[in-house]
XYZ file of C-alpha atoms in Angstrom:
293
model
C 0.000 0.000 0.000
C 1.281 3.471 -0.865
C 2.647 5.502 2.093
C 0.011 8.182 1.505
C -2.671 5.728 2.614
C -0.729 4.202 5.489
C -2.692 4.288 8.712
C -5.975 5.572 7.328
C -7.839 2.785 9.056
C -5.571 2.548 12.092
C -6.781 2.720 15.737
C -6.128 6.492 15.753
C -9.902 6.859 15.615
C -10.181 5.430 19.120
C -9.494 8.880 20.623
C -12.057 10.609 18.447
C -15.579 11.504 19.650
C -17.508 8.640 18.068
C -20.238 9.143 20.626
C -21.167 12.596 19.316
C -24.830 13.179 20.138
C -27.428 13.379 17.397
C -27.841 16.829 15.888
C -24.426 17.997 17.090
C -21.496 19.376 15.146
C -18.133 18.099 16.344
C -14.527 18.549 15.287
C -12.930 15.315 14.118
C -9.494 14.205 12.858
C -8.304 11.675 10.299
C -5.173 10.926 8.291
C -4.431 12.551 4.958
C -1.447 13.258 2.719
C 1.101 15.960 3.514
C 4.171 17.356 1.749
C 6.185 14.683 -0.084
C 3.433 12.147 0.643
C 4.019 12.318 4.383
C 1.042 11.475 6.578
C -0.827 14.485 7.949
C -3.668 14.664 10.461
C -6.536 16.585 8.892
C -9.323 18.390 10.687
C -12.987 18.067 9.807
C -16.387 18.924 11.251
C -19.000 16.214 11.545
C -22.720 16.987 11.342
C -24.933 14.111 12.452
C -28.728 14.098 12.073
C -31.130 13.226 14.841
C -32.473 9.723 15.083
C -31.093 6.210 15.158
C -29.910 3.970 12.383
C -27.334 4.113 9.618
C -27.503 7.286 7.528
C -26.253 8.105 4.028
C -23.468 10.676 4.122
C -21.447 13.198 2.133
C -17.919 14.599 2.249
C -17.946 18.383 1.680
C -14.869 20.082 0.161
C -14.523 23.857 0.597
C -13.328 26.336 -2.032
C -10.081 28.301 -2.338
C -11.060 30.603 0.537
C -10.871 27.758 3.056
C -13.378 26.234 5.445
C -13.445 29.133 7.893
C -14.442 32.789 7.736
C -11.324 34.900 8.270
C -13.410 37.623 9.945
C -15.065 35.379 12.555
C -12.986 32.185 12.628
C -16.190 30.156 12.376
C -17.145 27.753 9.594
C -17.894 29.860 6.523
C -21.578 30.650 6.061
C -21.985 28.810 2.750
C -20.466 25.571 4.037
C -22.346 25.735 7.335
C -25.645 26.464 5.587
C -25.267 23.509 3.219
C -24.278 21.185 6.074
C -27.290 22.212 8.148
C -29.608 21.979 5.135
C -28.491 18.435 4.327
C -28.434 17.322 7.952
C -32.131 18.209 8.133
C -32.615 15.711 5.301
C -30.975 13.011 7.468
C -27.512 12.959 5.928
C -24.263 12.781 7.877
C -21.881 15.500 6.662
C -18.106 15.711 7.036
C -16.658 19.161 6.250
C -12.947 18.717 5.542
C -10.380 21.447 6.263
C -7.626 20.912 3.692
C -5.804 24.174 4.475
C -5.416 24.751 8.213
C -3.390 21.579 8.940
C -1.065 22.595 6.090
C -0.551 26.108 7.420
C -2.689 27.805 4.767
C -5.575 30.253 5.115
C -6.552 30.577 1.464
C -5.206 29.967 -2.028
C -7.496 32.271 -4.013
C -4.706 34.853 -4.304
C -1.620 32.639 -3.926
C 0.007 30.582 -6.644
C 1.792 27.286 -6.082
C 0.828 26.882 -2.415
C -0.922 23.557 -2.913
C -1.414 21.072 -5.724
C -5.065 21.198 -4.833
C -6.644 18.798 -7.309
C -4.159 16.065 -6.424
C -3.693 16.595 -2.682
C -7.331 17.321 -1.977
C -8.392 14.202 -3.869
C -6.427 12.220 -1.314
C -8.137 14.235 1.433
C -11.504 13.229 -0.013
C -10.655 9.528 0.144
C -9.249 9.847 3.648
C -12.582 11.392 4.635
C -14.484 8.634 2.840
C -12.629 5.887 4.702
C -13.155 7.715 7.977
C -16.918 8.022 7.396
C -17.106 4.358 6.414
C -15.664 3.471 9.830
C -18.484 5.194 11.745
C -21.223 2.867 13.015
C -24.056 5.308 12.207
C -23.050 5.793 8.524
C -24.265 3.653 5.633
C -20.815 2.880 4.248
C -21.818 2.303 0.632
C -24.048 5.411 0.407
C -21.556 8.279 0.585
C -21.339 11.198 -1.853
C -18.569 13.705 -2.555
C -19.521 17.386 -2.893
C -17.178 20.288 -3.626
C -17.205 23.994 -4.381
C -14.869 25.717 -6.864
C -11.359 24.582 -5.844
C -12.992 21.748 -3.898
C -14.990 20.886 -7.017
C -11.705 20.444 -8.886
C -10.815 17.824 -6.288
C -14.204 16.185 -6.898
C -13.636 15.882 -10.644
C -10.141 14.518 -10.088
C -11.143 12.091 -7.352
C -13.968 10.356 -9.201
C -12.419 10.043 -12.647
C -12.622 6.475 -13.878
C -9.337 4.593 -13.411
C -7.883 7.689 -11.767
C -4.540 7.431 -10.007
C -5.777 9.349 -6.951
C -8.240 6.666 -5.960
C -6.858 4.098 -3.486
C -6.148 0.719 -5.041
C -8.251 -0.975 -2.380
C -11.437 0.412 -0.849
C -13.087 -2.367 1.187
C -16.414 -0.517 1.279
C -16.262 0.806 -2.273
C -15.835 4.361 -3.542
C -18.166 7.334 -3.649
C -21.717 6.543 -4.671
C -22.278 9.947 -6.360
C -20.661 13.377 -6.668
C -21.647 17.026 -7.020
C -19.369 19.797 -8.287
C -20.336 23.452 -7.842
C -18.651 25.683 -10.458
C -15.440 23.669 -10.975
C -12.564 24.725 -13.230
C -13.111 22.636 -16.354
C -10.404 24.241 -18.439
C -7.833 21.864 -16.945
C -7.275 18.247 -17.936
C -8.427 15.674 -15.386
C -7.515 12.484 -17.182
C -5.076 11.153 -19.741
C -8.020 9.734 -21.661
C -9.491 11.824 -24.490
C -12.895 11.907 -22.750
C -13.591 12.598 -19.089
C -15.540 9.762 -17.473
C -16.473 9.545 -13.779
C -16.959 6.175 -12.085
C -20.018 7.518 -10.205
C -22.961 9.709 -11.265
C -21.895 13.357 -11.327
C -23.923 16.577 -11.100
C -22.260 19.852 -12.152
C -23.909 23.162 -11.163
C -22.775 26.433 -12.743
C -23.641 30.106 -13.166
C -24.075 31.428 -16.697
C -22.278 34.698 -15.795
C -19.380 33.036 -13.954
C -16.154 34.720 -15.116
C -13.906 32.788 -12.695
C -14.794 29.240 -13.769
C -16.798 29.822 -16.964
C -19.627 27.420 -17.651
C -18.662 26.929 -21.300
C -15.682 24.700 -20.438
C -17.755 22.426 -18.204
C -20.585 22.248 -20.721
C -18.105 21.035 -23.327
C -16.609 18.492 -20.904
C -20.039 17.192 -19.912
C -21.510 17.023 -23.392
C -18.507 15.094 -24.709
C -18.671 12.725 -21.748
C -22.405 12.196 -22.172
C -21.915 11.167 -25.787
C -19.511 8.538 -24.476
C -22.128 7.244 -22.056
C -20.921 8.934 -18.867
C -23.479 9.567 -16.116
C -23.109 13.352 -15.957
C -25.841 15.911 -15.393
C -25.111 19.614 -15.854
C -27.217 22.645 -14.944
C -26.365 26.258 -15.853
C -28.328 28.950 -14.014
C -29.057 32.138 -16.012
C -27.890 35.383 -14.421
C -25.775 33.655 -11.766
C -22.121 34.356 -10.945
C -19.477 32.333 -9.119
C -20.588 31.372 -5.584
C -24.241 31.912 -6.485
C -25.304 29.588 -3.662
C -23.856 31.745 -0.881
C -26.590 32.535 1.657
C -26.464 36.354 1.556
C -23.469 37.698 -0.304
C -23.716 40.773 -2.499
C -22.369 40.490 -6.019
C -18.950 42.134 -6.139
C -15.665 42.124 -8.031
C -12.635 40.554 -6.366
C -9.617 42.160 -8.067
C -7.107 40.050 -6.114
C -8.463 36.673 -7.199
C -6.169 34.665 -9.444
C -8.097 33.889 -12.615
C -6.604 31.863 -15.453
C -9.625 32.734 -17.581
C -8.769 36.441 -17.582
C -6.822 37.954 -20.438
C -3.147 37.510 -19.594
C -3.991 34.824 -17.049
C -4.134 37.191 -14.128
C -6.606 38.550 -11.799
C -10.148 39.534 -11.010
C -13.425 37.651 -10.635
C -17.068 38.394 -9.908
C -18.742 36.547 -7.032
C -22.005 36.725 -5.142
C -25.390 35.244 -4.330
C -28.230 34.655 -6.748
C -31.371 33.756 -4.805
C -33.207 31.966 -7.597
C -30.184 29.904 -8.627
C -29.437 29.060 -4.983
C -32.979 27.827 -4.383
C -33.003 25.771 -7.579
C -29.613 24.304 -6.696
C -30.970 23.166 -3.339
C -33.840 21.427 -5.104
C -31.478 19.848 -7.631
C -29.081 18.630 -4.939
C -31.963 17.242 -2.878
C -33.308 15.209 -5.801
C -29.888 14.027 -6.950
C -28.754 12.799 -3.538
C -32.094 11.142 -2.819
C -31.943 9.296 -6.120
C -28.385 8.029 -5.675
C -28.029 7.622 -1.912
C -31.507 6.439 -0.927
C -33.093 4.550 -3.828
């Protein structure tokens, strides 16, 4: 077994709060991959629904701004809102912090700080194996959901025959995946056509100038012709981060943006109420279909 997976199922979990009470949100820890493939202990927040039994679950991967609000230090509003929304639908959620344990706050404005698609794909599988070890999780009904930079990790992690997927997963891989406004201009596979091993839903804003929808539409349409299970939805009038709870539309001049002329900076972000509400409906239907039926 590769060193990057060493210890992922070790007794380290014995000191973690497995007895977290229903409806709580607790900080957890599990093994991931660090610099030069060294093992790193990652931090995550677990949301568990009320009630008994084994629940379907999802791993949530934050965007380039990190899991926490830099103004309050709390879990960022968008991530917290999604976790609470899905917990009310009786899902277990694990919000993974890929940055803090690596000494990073954000990578929206910094180049070369983290090979995010690769490293965060390993984080996703570390989180999957951790969730599969919990007695109240249905181990073969776990989805992967990511936003922007986290959505890049989603596309990389679930590519068919991808090298970032562990060679052996006793409980199987992710059952389904959702990617909010990923960067589709990059190449995720050596194959001519992108093909995920699990059903994939991609949600995008038509006015997104940071991760333009056109690249993902092309990726999805080509994959669909090849028989891939990809759904794609583009919301008219919506910008990047359209699903934020209450964020005014604004220009971020400091944001690194490879889609800008000259490959430099500037992006428009902000909420779009109609797109956010439709995305919630779409996510609800998609997860119910693939994690409950």
